Short mmCIF file of N, CA and C in Angstrom, two decimals:
data_model
loop_
_atom_site.label_atom_id
_atom_site.label_comp_id
_atom_site.label_asym_id
_atom_site.label_seq_id
_atom_site.Cartn_x
_atom_site.Cartn_y
_atom_site.Cartn_z
N MET U 1 69.98 4.59 69.27
CA MET U 1 69.58 5.77 70.61
C MET U 1 69.40 7.04 70.16
N THR U 2 68.34 7.32 70.84
CA THR U 2 67.52 8.38 70.64
C THR U 2 68.14 9.87 70.12
N SER U 3 68.00 10.81 68.69
CA SER U 3 68.57 11.75 68.75
C SER U 3 67.90 12.54 70.63
N ASP U 4 67.28 12.10 71.32
CA ASP U 4 68.04 13.50 72.66
C ASP U 4 68.64 12.80 73.40
N GLU U 5 68.25 11.36 73.75
CA GLU U 5 69.46 10.60 74.42
C GLU U 5 70.74 11.37 74.08
N HIS U 6 71.22 10.80 72.49
CA HIS U 6 72.06 10.88 72.30
C HIS U 6 72.59 12.45 72.59
N ALA U 7 71.67 13.19 72.45
CA ALA U 7 73.30 14.82 73.30
C ALA U 7 72.57 14.34 74.67
N SER U 8 71.71 13.73 75.27
CA SER U 8 71.96 14.16 76.74
C SER U 8 73.57 13.12 76.80
N ALA U 9 73.87 12.72 76.16
CA ALA U 9 75.25 11.22 76.94
C ALA U 9 76.36 12.63 76.33
N ARG U 10 75.82 14.09 75.23
CA ARG U 10 76.77 13.85 74.97
C ARG U 10 77.16 15.52 76.15
N ARG U 11 75.74 15.89 76.58
CA ARG U 11 75.91 17.48 77.50
C ARG U 11 76.79 16.40 78.22
N VAL U 12 76.08 15.33 78.97
CA VAL U 12 76.84 14.75 79.87
C VAL U 12 78.78 14.61 80.58
N ASP U 13 78.63 14.08 79.00
CA ASP U 13 80.93 14.31 78.26
C ASP U 13 81.22 15.74 78.48
N GLN U 14 80.17 16.31 78.07
CA GLN U 14 81.01 18.00 78.24
C GLN U 14 81.01 18.31 80.22
N GLN U 15 79.83 18.18 80.15
CA GLN U 15 79.80 18.58 81.58
C GLN U 15 81.12 17.89 82.20
N ALA U 16 81.42 16.47 82.69
CA ALA U 16 82.34 15.86 82.65
C ALA U 16 83.69 16.47 82.13
N GLY U 17 83.89 16.25 81.11
CA GLY U 17 85.27 16.99 80.53
C GLY U 17 85.11 18.69 81.33
N VAL U 18 84.53 19.62 80.92
CA VAL U 18 84.66 20.86 81.66
C VAL U 18 85.51 20.51 83.29
N MET U 19 84.75 19.29 84.04
CA MET U 19 84.82 18.96 86.29
C MET U 19 86.38 18.62 85.97
N ARG U 20 86.82 18.02 84.71
CA ARG U 20 88.65 17.47 84.75
C ARG U 20 89.21 19.02 84.02
N THR U 21 89.28 19.79 83.25
CA THR U 21 89.33 20.64 83.09
C THR U 21 89.84 22.82 84.77
N VAL U 22 88.45 21.60 85.18
CA VAL U 22 88.20 23.35 85.91
C VAL U 22 89.55 22.34 87.35
N ARG U 23 89.27 21.18 87.31
CA ARG U 23 89.63 20.97 87.98
C ARG U 23 91.55 20.36 88.51
N ARG U 24 92.05 20.43 86.89
CA ARG U 24 92.97 20.41 86.06
C ARG U 24 93.91 21.76 86.41
N THR U 25 93.01 22.63 85.97
CA THR U 25 93.85 24.12 86.04
C THR U 25 94.13 25.15 87.82
N LEU U 26 92.64 24.49 88.30
CA LEU U 26 92.84 24.91 89.72
C LEU U 26 93.79 24.17 90.41
N LEU U 27 94.32 22.81 89.65
CA LEU U 27 95.80 22.11 91.03
C LEU U 27 97.02 23.10 90.04
N ALA U 28 96.60 23.28 88.74
CA ALA U 28 97.84 24.12 88.90
C ALA U 28 97.96 25.56 88.64
N LEU U 29 96.08 26.08 89.86
CA LEU U 29 96.71 27.39 90.31
C LEU U 29 97.62 27.43 92.02
N ALA U 30 97.46 25.78 91.62
CA ALA U 30 98.10 25.80 93.56
C ALA U 30 99.33 25.27 93.39
N GLY U 31 99.69 25.10 92.33
CA GLY U 31 101.08 24.60 92.25
C GLY U 31 101.57 25.45 92.14
N MET U 32 101.31 26.71 91.07
CA MET U 32 101.88 27.70 90.65
C MET U 32 102.24 28.80 92.02
N LEU U 33 100.89 28.56 93.12
CA LEU U 33 101.05 29.27 93.86
C LEU U 33 102.20 29.25 94.81
N GLY U 34 102.04 27.97 94.64
CA GLY U 34 102.70 26.87 96.21
C GLY U 34 104.93 27.31 95.62
N PHE U 35 104.43 27.21 94.26
CA PHE U 35 105.96 27.80 93.81
C PHE U 35 106.55 29.08 93.61
N ALA U 36 105.12 29.25 93.34
CA ALA U 36 105.52 31.52 94.52
C ALA U 36 106.44 31.22 95.83
N PHE U 37 105.25 31.28 96.39
CA PHE U 37 105.86 31.51 97.88
C PHE U 37 106.89 30.85 97.90
N ALA U 38 107.39 29.98 97.69
CA ALA U 38 109.13 28.76 97.59
C ALA U 38 109.48 30.00 97.16
N LEU U 39 109.43 30.76 95.62
CA LEU U 39 110.71 30.94 94.82
C LEU U 39 111.89 32.20 95.68
N VAL U 40 111.31 32.75 96.49
CA VAL U 40 112.09 34.24 97.53
C VAL U 40 112.75 33.53 98.58
N PRO U 41 112.05 32.61 99.10
CA PRO U 41 113.41 31.49 99.99
C PRO U 41 114.35 31.30 99.70
N LEU U 42 114.15 29.35 98.35
CA LEU U 42 115.18 29.36 97.56
C LEU U 42 116.03 30.28 96.17
N TYR U 43 115.56 31.27 95.53
CA TYR U 43 116.04 32.53 94.74
C TYR U 43 117.57 33.09 95.66
N ASP U 44 116.55 33.12 97.87
CA ASP U 44 118.26 33.53 98.12
C ASP U 44 118.54 33.05 98.68
N VAL U 45 118.80 31.43 98.96
CA VAL U 45 119.55 30.44 99.77
C VAL U 45 120.22 30.18 98.34
N PHE U 46 119.57 30.49 96.68
CA PHE U 46 120.94 30.20 95.99
C PHE U 46 121.18 31.16 95.55
N CYS U 47 121.88 33.18 95.76
CA CYS U 47 121.45 33.55 95.71
C CYS U 47 123.15 33.81 96.09
N ASN U 48 123.10 33.48 97.63
CA ASN U 48 123.85 33.40 99.10
C ASN U 48 125.13 32.39 98.41
N LEU U 49 124.67 31.36 98.12
CA LEU U 49 125.33 30.39 98.06
C LEU U 49 126.30 30.76 96.79
N THR U 50 125.80 31.51 95.42
CA THR U 50 126.69 31.47 94.08
C THR U 50 127.55 33.13 94.36
N GLY U 51 126.55 33.89 94.78
CA GLY U 51 127.47 34.78 94.49
C GLY U 51 126.15 35.39 93.39
N LEU U 52 125.54 35.20 93.14
CA LEU U 52 124.23 35.37 92.52
C LEU U 52 124.30 37.08 92.62
N ASN U 53 123.75 37.80 92.00
CA ASN U 53 122.86 39.33 92.51
C ASN U 53 123.86 39.60 92.95
N GLY U 54 125.52 39.64 93.80
CA GLY U 54 126.44 40.09 94.94
C GLY U 54 125.25 40.60 96.14
N LYS U 55 124.47 39.67 95.98
CA LYS U 55 123.99 39.02 97.97
C LYS U 55 125.27 38.09 98.70
N ALA U 56 125.72 39.17 99.20
CA ALA U 56 126.59 39.81 100.50
C ALA U 56 126.26 38.79 101.91
N ALA U 57 126.50 37.87 102.34
CA ALA U 57 126.60 37.43 103.43
C ALA U 57 125.93 37.95 103.92
N SER U 58 124.87 37.32 104.85
CA SER U 58 124.14 37.94 106.03
C SER U 58 124.88 38.04 107.88
N GLN U 59 125.89 36.46 107.38
CA GLN U 59 125.88 36.20 108.74
C GLN U 59 127.40 36.96 108.47
N ALA U 60 128.54 36.73 109.51
CA ALA U 60 129.57 37.08 109.75
C ALA U 60 130.75 36.19 109.57
N LYS U 61 131.42 36.21 108.56
CA LYS U 61 132.62 35.27 108.96
C LYS U 61 134.03 35.60 109.56
N ALA U 62 134.68 34.86 110.01
CA ALA U 62 136.05 34.36 110.71
C ALA U 62 136.40 35.28 110.07
N ALA U 63 137.25 35.94 110.45
CA ALA U 63 138.74 36.58 109.62
C ALA U 63 140.01 35.44 109.30
N VAL U 64 140.31 35.50 108.69
CA VAL U 64 141.14 34.32 108.37
C VAL U 64 142.51 34.37 108.24
N ALA U 65 143.48 34.21 108.03
CA ALA U 65 144.85 34.05 108.42
C ALA U 65 145.05 34.08 106.85
N MET U 66 146.08 34.50 105.65
CA MET U 66 146.16 34.74 104.91
C MET U 66 146.79 35.92 103.97
N GLU U 67 147.86 35.34 103.51
CA GLU U 67 148.86 36.02 102.91
C GLU U 67 148.63 37.03 102.16
N ILE U 68 149.34 38.73 101.76
CA ILE U 68 148.62 39.89 101.84
C ILE U 68 149.10 39.82 100.30
N ASP U 69 148.29 40.15 99.32
CA ASP U 69 149.14 40.16 97.87
C ASP U 69 148.83 41.54 97.92
N GLU U 70 150.71 42.08 98.07
CA GLU U 70 151.02 43.74 98.08
C GLU U 70 151.45 43.96 96.84
N SER U 71 151.50 42.40 95.63
CA SER U 71 151.65 43.32 94.47
C SER U 71 149.98 43.33 93.84
N ARG U 72 149.27 43.18 94.28
CA ARG U 72 147.43 43.67 93.51
C ARG U 72 147.16 44.64 95.00
N TRP U 73 146.67 46.01 94.40
CA TRP U 73 145.54 46.46 94.29
C TRP U 73 144.61 46.69 94.29
N ILE U 74 143.49 46.84 94.93
CA ILE U 74 141.58 46.42 94.49
C ILE U 74 141.51 48.30 95.02
N SER U 75 140.14 48.67 94.43
CA SER U 75 139.59 49.61 94.93
C SER U 75 137.69 49.03 95.46
N VAL U 76 138.35 49.29 96.67
CA VAL U 76 136.55 48.78 97.11
C VAL U 76 136.23 50.22 97.49
N ARG U 77 134.77 50.53 97.34
CA ARG U 77 134.10 51.65 97.40
C ARG U 77 132.66 51.20 98.02
N PHE U 78 132.19 52.06 98.24
CA PHE U 78 131.08 51.64 99.65
C PHE U 78 129.97 52.90 99.20
N ILE U 79 128.87 53.02 98.57
CA ILE U 79 127.33 53.47 98.61
C ILE U 79 126.58 53.83 99.62
N VAL U 80 125.63 54.18 99.84
CA VAL U 80 124.26 54.15 100.89
C VAL U 80 123.37 54.40 99.96
N GLN U 81 122.21 54.10 99.60
CA GLN U 81 121.33 53.87 99.31
C GLN U 81 119.94 54.66 100.51
N GLN U 82 118.95 54.49 100.46
CA GLN U 82 117.58 55.72 101.57
C GLN U 82 116.72 54.45 100.72
N GLY U 83 115.60 53.10 101.09
CA GLY U 83 114.92 52.46 101.00
C GLY U 83 113.48 53.97 101.31
N GLN U 84 112.59 53.50 101.41
CA GLN U 84 111.49 54.51 101.42
C GLN U 84 110.88 54.54 102.56
N GLY U 85 110.87 54.60 103.23
CA GLY U 85 109.37 55.16 104.27
C GLY U 85 111.03 54.85 105.81
N LEU U 86 112.06 55.33 105.65
CA LEU U 86 112.39 55.51 106.68
C LEU U 86 113.51 56.91 106.47
N PRO U 87 113.57 57.52 108.57
CA PRO U 87 113.51 58.29 107.94
C PRO U 87 114.94 59.12 109.12
N TRP U 88 115.89 58.00 107.77
CA TRP U 88 117.48 57.51 108.29
C TRP U 88 118.01 58.10 107.06
N THR U 89 119.53 58.80 107.70
CA THR U 89 120.60 59.17 107.16
C THR U 89 121.19 57.66 106.79
N LEU U 90 122.23 57.52 106.34
CA LEU U 90 123.44 56.61 106.36
C LEU U 90 124.80 57.73 105.17
N GLU U 91 126.00 57.71 106.24
CA GLU U 91 127.02 57.89 105.25
C GLU U 91 128.03 57.03 105.08
N ALA U 92 128.40 57.06 104.53
CA ALA U 92 130.29 55.98 104.26
C ALA U 92 130.74 57.35 105.21
N LEU U 93 131.72 56.82 105.40
CA LEU U 93 132.41 58.50 106.50
C LEU U 93 134.07 57.36 105.66
N ASP U 94 134.44 56.89 105.02
CA ASP U 94 134.75 56.02 105.01
C ASP U 94 134.77 55.72 103.07
N GLU U 95 134.98 56.11 102.41
CA GLU U 95 133.50 56.17 101.27
C GLU U 95 134.45 55.07 100.23
N SER U 96 135.93 55.43 100.34
CA SER U 96 136.23 53.91 99.25
C SER U 96 137.99 53.99 100.37
N PHE U 97 138.81 52.87 99.94
CA PHE U 97 139.63 52.34 99.73
C PHE U 97 140.14 51.36 99.03
N ARG U 98 141.54 52.25 99.48
CA ARG U 98 142.90 51.44 98.01
C ARG U 98 143.43 50.52 98.74
N ILE U 99 142.98 48.89 98.51
CA ILE U 99 143.58 47.79 99.63
C ILE U 99 144.24 46.53 98.56
N HIS U 100 144.92 45.92 99.70
CA HIS U 100 145.69 44.74 99.16
C HIS U 100 145.27 43.13 99.53
N PRO U 101 144.63 42.78 98.65
CA PRO U 101 143.70 41.40 98.61
C PRO U 101 144.46 40.60 99.94
N GLY U 102 143.57 40.28 101.19
CA GLY U 102 144.35 39.36 102.04
C GLY U 102 144.89 40.24 103.44
N GLY U 103 144.31 41.91 102.82
CA GLY U 103 144.30 42.63 104.01
C GLY U 103 143.04 42.85 105.34
N GLN U 104 143.44 42.66 106.35
CA GLN U 104 141.59 43.02 107.29
C GLN U 104 141.53 45.15 107.19
N TYR U 105 140.71 45.37 106.64
CA TYR U 105 139.99 46.99 107.47
C TYR U 105 139.09 47.03 107.91
N SER U 106 138.90 48.56 107.97
CA SER U 106 137.51 48.82 108.67
C SER U 106 137.77 49.97 108.27
N ALA U 107 135.66 50.05 107.76
CA ALA U 107 135.24 51.15 107.29
C ALA U 107 134.00 51.88 108.51
N ARG U 108 134.05 53.27 108.53
CA ARG U 108 133.13 53.56 109.40
C ARG U 108 131.73 53.98 109.14
N PHE U 109 130.86 54.38 109.17
CA PHE U 109 129.49 54.14 108.92
C PHE U 109 128.71 55.25 110.09
N VAL U 110 128.00 56.27 109.65
CA VAL U 110 127.28 56.89 110.55
C VAL U 110 126.25 56.55 109.99
N PHE U 111 124.86 56.28 111.68
CA PHE U 111 122.85 56.75 110.62
C PHE U 111 122.60 56.93 112.05
N ILE U 112 121.73 58.07 111.52
CA ILE U 112 121.03 58.68 111.89
C ILE U 112 119.72 59.00 112.12
N ASN U 113 119.05 59.32 113.09
CA ASN U 113 117.33 58.70 113.19
C ASN U 113 117.40 60.63 113.54
N HIS U 114 116.59 60.52 111.87
CA HIS U 114 115.43 62.05 111.93
C HIS U 114 114.23 62.91 112.18
N ALA U 115 114.10 61.03 113.09
CA ALA U 115 112.59 61.36 113.23
C ALA U 115 112.42 61.78 114.85
N ASP U 116 111.15 61.77 115.43
CA ASP U 116 111.10 62.70 116.60
C ASP U 116 110.77 61.42 117.53
N ARG U 117 111.53 59.91 117.05
CA ARG U 117 110.21 58.16 118.19
C ARG U 117 111.61 57.62 117.31
N ALA U 118 111.89 57.18 117.77
CA ALA U 118 112.24 56.45 117.76
C ALA U 118 111.86 54.84 116.79
N VAL U 119 112.83 54.62 115.78
CA VAL U 119 112.68 54.21 114.49
C VAL U 119 113.54 52.79 114.07
N ARG U 120 113.17 51.61 113.58
CA ARG U 120 114.09 50.48 113.67
C ARG U 120 114.53 49.73 112.59
N GLY U 121 115.42 49.34 111.76
CA GLY U 121 115.48 49.23 110.33
C GLY U 121 116.71 48.25 110.25
N ARG U 122 117.19 47.88 108.99
CA ARG U 122 118.20 47.53 108.41
C ARG U 122 118.75 47.95 107.21
N ALA U 123 119.73 47.10 106.95
CA ALA U 123 120.50 48.16 105.65
C ALA U 123 121.58 46.92 105.76
N VAL U 124 120.51 46.67 104.32
CA VAL U 124 120.69 45.30 103.14
C VAL U 124 122.00 45.74 102.17
N PRO U 125 122.65 45.05 102.00
CA PRO U 125 124.15 44.81 101.48
C PRO U 125 124.11 44.35 100.16
N SER U 126 124.75 44.69 99.09
CA SER U 126 125.14 44.00 97.79
C SER U 126 126.34 44.57 97.34
N VAL U 127 127.35 43.28 96.68
CA VAL U 127 128.73 43.34 96.47
C VAL U 127 128.51 43.65 94.90
N SER U 128 128.76 44.55 93.98
CA SER U 128 129.08 44.37 92.31
C SER U 128 130.55 44.20 92.21
N PRO U 129 131.40 44.25 91.54
CA PRO U 129 130.78 42.77 90.45
C PRO U 129 130.11 41.66 91.26
N SER U 130 128.89 41.62 91.35
CA SER U 130 128.69 40.63 91.50
C SER U 130 129.21 39.17 92.26
N GLU U 131 130.70 38.38 91.71
CA GLU U 131 131.38 37.75 91.77
C GLU U 131 132.24 38.15 93.09
N GLY U 132 131.96 39.70 93.26
CA GLY U 132 133.13 39.87 93.70
C GLY U 132 133.05 39.02 95.70
N SER U 133 131.79 38.62 95.50
CA SER U 133 130.43 38.54 96.53
C SER U 133 130.88 37.82 97.48
N LEU U 134 131.29 36.52 96.14
CA LEU U 134 132.25 35.14 96.80
C LEU U 134 133.17 35.38 97.25
N HIS U 135 134.30 37.11 96.85
CA HIS U 135 135.06 36.80 97.85
C HIS U 135 135.49 37.56 99.26
N LEU U 136 134.18 38.44 99.21
CA LEU U 136 134.48 39.34 100.45
C LEU U 136 134.43 39.23 101.40
N ARG U 137 134.55 39.25 102.93
CA ARG U 137 134.17 38.94 103.80
C ARG U 137 134.04 39.55 105.08
N LYS U 138 133.33 39.70 105.05
CA LYS U 138 132.05 40.18 105.67
C LYS U 138 132.67 40.12 107.77
N ILE U 139 133.36 40.83 108.30
CA ILE U 139 133.77 39.50 109.95
C ILE U 139 133.65 40.52 110.62
N THR U 140 132.76 42.29 110.67
CA THR U 140 132.03 42.59 112.01
C THR U 140 130.98 43.58 110.07
N CYS U 141 129.59 44.10 111.07
CA CYS U 141 128.68 44.75 109.87
C CYS U 141 127.27 45.01 110.44
N PHE U 142 127.31 46.35 110.16
CA PHE U 142 125.75 46.45 111.04
C PHE U 142 124.91 45.72 110.18
N CYS U 143 124.77 45.59 109.20
CA CYS U 143 124.67 44.38 108.49
C CYS U 143 123.31 43.29 108.95
N PHE U 144 123.69 41.99 109.68
CA PHE U 144 123.48 41.53 110.03
C PHE U 144 122.71 41.21 110.73
N GLN U 145 122.83 42.43 111.31
CA GLN U 145 121.28 42.26 112.95
C GLN U 145 120.81 44.07 111.95
N GLU U 146 118.77 43.50 112.77
CA GLU U 146 118.08 45.39 112.85
C GLU U 146 118.85 46.13 113.15
N GLN U 147 118.87 47.43 113.15
CA GLN U 147 119.47 48.31 114.45
C GLN U 147 118.05 49.26 115.32
N THR U 148 117.97 50.06 116.07
CA THR U 148 117.18 51.02 116.72
C THR U 148 117.57 51.01 116.91
N LEU U 149 117.19 52.91 116.38
CA LEU U 149 118.22 53.95 117.06
C LEU U 149 117.05 55.27 117.77
N ALA U 150 117.04 55.13 118.82
CA ALA U 150 116.14 57.31 119.49
C ALA U 150 115.95 57.54 118.96
N ALA U 151 115.50 58.54 118.99
CA ALA U 151 114.85 59.83 118.22
C ALA U 151 115.92 61.02 118.72
N GLY U 152 115.73 60.70 116.67
CA GLY U 152 117.56 61.65 116.78
C GLY U 152 118.85 61.15 117.21
N GLU U 153 119.38 60.40 117.76
CA GLU U 153 120.37 59.31 117.86
C GLU U 153 120.76 59.14 116.33
N ARG U 154 121.86 59.27 116.90
CA ARG U 154 123.36 59.74 115.85
C ARG U 154 124.32 58.43 116.16
N ARG U 155 124.18 57.41 115.86
CA ARG U 155 125.39 56.65 116.23
C ARG U 155 126.55 55.90 114.87
N GLU U 156 127.43 55.82 115.13
CA GLU U 156 128.15 55.28 114.86
C GLU U 156 129.13 53.96 114.44
N LEU U 157 129.44 53.24 113.76
CA LEU U 157 128.83 51.37 113.41
C LEU U 157 130.45 51.26 112.45
N PRO U 158 130.64 50.51 113.20
CA PRO U 158 132.48 50.17 111.76
C PRO U 158 131.40 48.24 111.06
N LEU U 159 132.38 47.98 109.57
CA LEU U 159 132.00 47.76 109.20
C LEU U 159 133.59 47.09 108.43
N VAL U 160 133.96 45.16 109.42
CA VAL U 160 135.30 44.78 108.66
C VAL U 160 135.58 44.21 107.88
N PHE U 161 136.81 44.38 106.95
CA PHE U 161 135.73 43.09 106.05
C PHE U 161 137.36 42.84 105.62
N GLN U 162 137.36 41.71 104.96
CA GLN U 162 138.51 40.96 104.17
C GLN U 162 138.46 40.59 102.86
N VAL U 163 138.94 41.02 101.84
CA VAL U 163 139.01 40.48 100.38
C VAL U 163 139.28 39.15 100.39
N ASP U 164 138.65 37.85 99.86
CA ASP U 164 140.66 36.49 99.57
C ASP U 164 141.24 37.20 98.79
N SER U 165 142.45 37.14 98.84
CA SER U 165 144.25 37.16 98.30
C SER U 165 144.00 36.14 97.30
N ASP U 166 142.72 35.13 96.90
CA ASP U 166 142.29 34.24 95.84
C ASP U 166 140.55 34.94 94.90
N LEU U 167 141.48 36.51 95.40
CA LEU U 167 139.78 37.33 94.14
C LEU U 167 139.93 37.25 92.84
N PRO U 168 139.53 37.10 92.17
CA PRO U 168 140.41 37.17 90.69
C PRO U 168 140.79 37.92 89.58
N GLU U 169 141.50 37.98 89.46
CA GLU U 169 142.75 39.55 88.59
C GLU U 169 142.01 39.80 87.82
N ASP U 170 140.97 40.16 86.95
CA ASP U 170 140.67 40.73 86.28
C ASP U 170 138.87 42.05 87.63
N ILE U 171 138.77 41.09 88.92
CA ILE U 171 139.16 42.32 88.63
C ILE U 171 139.43 43.55 90.17
N ARG U 172 138.96 44.32 90.11
CA ARG U 172 139.27 45.20 91.20
C ARG U 172 139.27 46.43 91.06
N ASP U 173 137.59 46.50 91.12
CA ASP U 173 137.24 47.22 92.04
C ASP U 173 135.69 46.14 91.87
N LEU U 174 135.55 46.79 93.75
CA LEU U 174 134.68 46.79 94.49
C LEU U 174 133.47 47.70 95.14
N THR U 175 132.15 47.72 94.49
CA THR U 175 131.29 48.23 94.94
C THR U 175 130.31 47.46 96.42
N LEU U 176 130.74 48.31 97.24
CA LEU U 176 129.75 47.98 98.27
C LEU U 176 128.61 48.66 99.30
N ALA U 177 126.87 48.26 98.44
CA ALA U 177 126.40 49.28 98.53
C ALA U 177 125.07 48.83 99.63
N TYR U 178 125.19 49.69 100.69
CA TYR U 178 124.04 49.16 101.45
C TYR U 178 121.60 50.31 101.39
N THR U 179 121.64 49.34 101.64
CA THR U 179 120.10 50.32 101.04
C THR U 179 119.30 49.75 102.36
N LEU U 180 118.29 51.23 102.56
CA LEU U 180 118.20 51.52 104.11
C LEU U 180 116.30 51.35 103.76
N TYR U 181 115.87 49.83 104.86
CA TYR U 181 114.92 49.65 105.27
C TYR U 181 113.93 49.92 106.69
N PRO U 182 112.85 50.65 106.15
CA PRO U 182 112.31 50.55 107.89
C PRO U 182 112.36 48.36 107.92
N VAL U 183 111.22 48.90 109.49
CA VAL U 183 110.67 47.13 109.48
C VAL U 183 110.40 47.46 111.48
N ALA U 184 109.30 47.31 111.45
CA ALA U 184 108.27 47.92 112.40
C ALA U 184 108.26 47.16 114.08
N LEU U 185 108.51 47.98 114.45
CA LEU U 185 108.55 48.10 116.31
C LEU U 185 107.28 47.23 116.50
N ALA U 186 107.64 46.84 117.40
CA ALA U 186 107.09 45.62 118.58
C ALA U 186 106.48 46.60 119.37
N ALA U 187 104.97 46.03 119.42
CA ALA U 187 104.25 46.58 120.74
C ALA U 187 104.75 47.25 121.71
N SER U 188 105.99 45.97 122.03
CA SER U 188 106.66 46.15 123.40
C SER U 188 106.98 47.59 123.22
N ASP U 189 107.76 47.40 122.18
CA ASP U 189 109.19 48.46 121.64
C ASP U 189 108.45 49.76 121.73
N ASN U 190 107.42 50.20 121.35
CA ASN U 190 106.66 51.37 121.21
C ASN U 190 106.16 51.74 122.84
N ASP U 191 106.08 50.84 123.55
CA ASP U 191 105.12 51.48 124.90
C ASP U 191 106.69 51.93 125.87
N ASP U 192 107.61 51.41 125.58
CA ASP U 192 108.93 51.55 126.33
C ASP U 192 109.24 53.12 125.52
N ASP U 193 108.72 53.67 124.56
CA ASP U 193 108.91 54.62 124.12
C ASP U 193 108.19 55.91 125.17
N VAL U 194 107.39 55.42 125.06
CA VAL U 194 105.89 56.72 125.52
C VAL U 194 106.75 56.72 127.74
#
């Protein structure tokens, strides 16, 4: 084999190697992209199952008849945070409770829309410490669905909750935080306001 033939064969081998590397890289990139899209829903499922990061349940739970542990007091505090882009305020009328695990309690919240148009939003809950989310049972909560408030509307909504009596003894304080986020109005919703 001449040196030209040998160099030509080496170039062909290099080009084949480059093409293999490009294909593998594109395949790895597609796999990473697919994993990135699947990661958010998988993380949400994992957090809902384990209570990790204080992810609170997003669906109502039935009230459970359980023995009220009157020998124990738990402090439950409510915090509200404003997400960007939502012209609402949310106020916890009952900012904190001292409760007995196992009892059923009701807290009141007021939403106010400061905009001159209807606005849709959602309150997203989280619980601290995160282990507490496994023992907090929300029976009725405005956070289970989006809320639409008319221009200037003020609405009082309840949270009915229960803390399981099997809450670990070392947890004496629970904080339930709500963050408000805007939700885009559908075109048909905007037509109703005109």
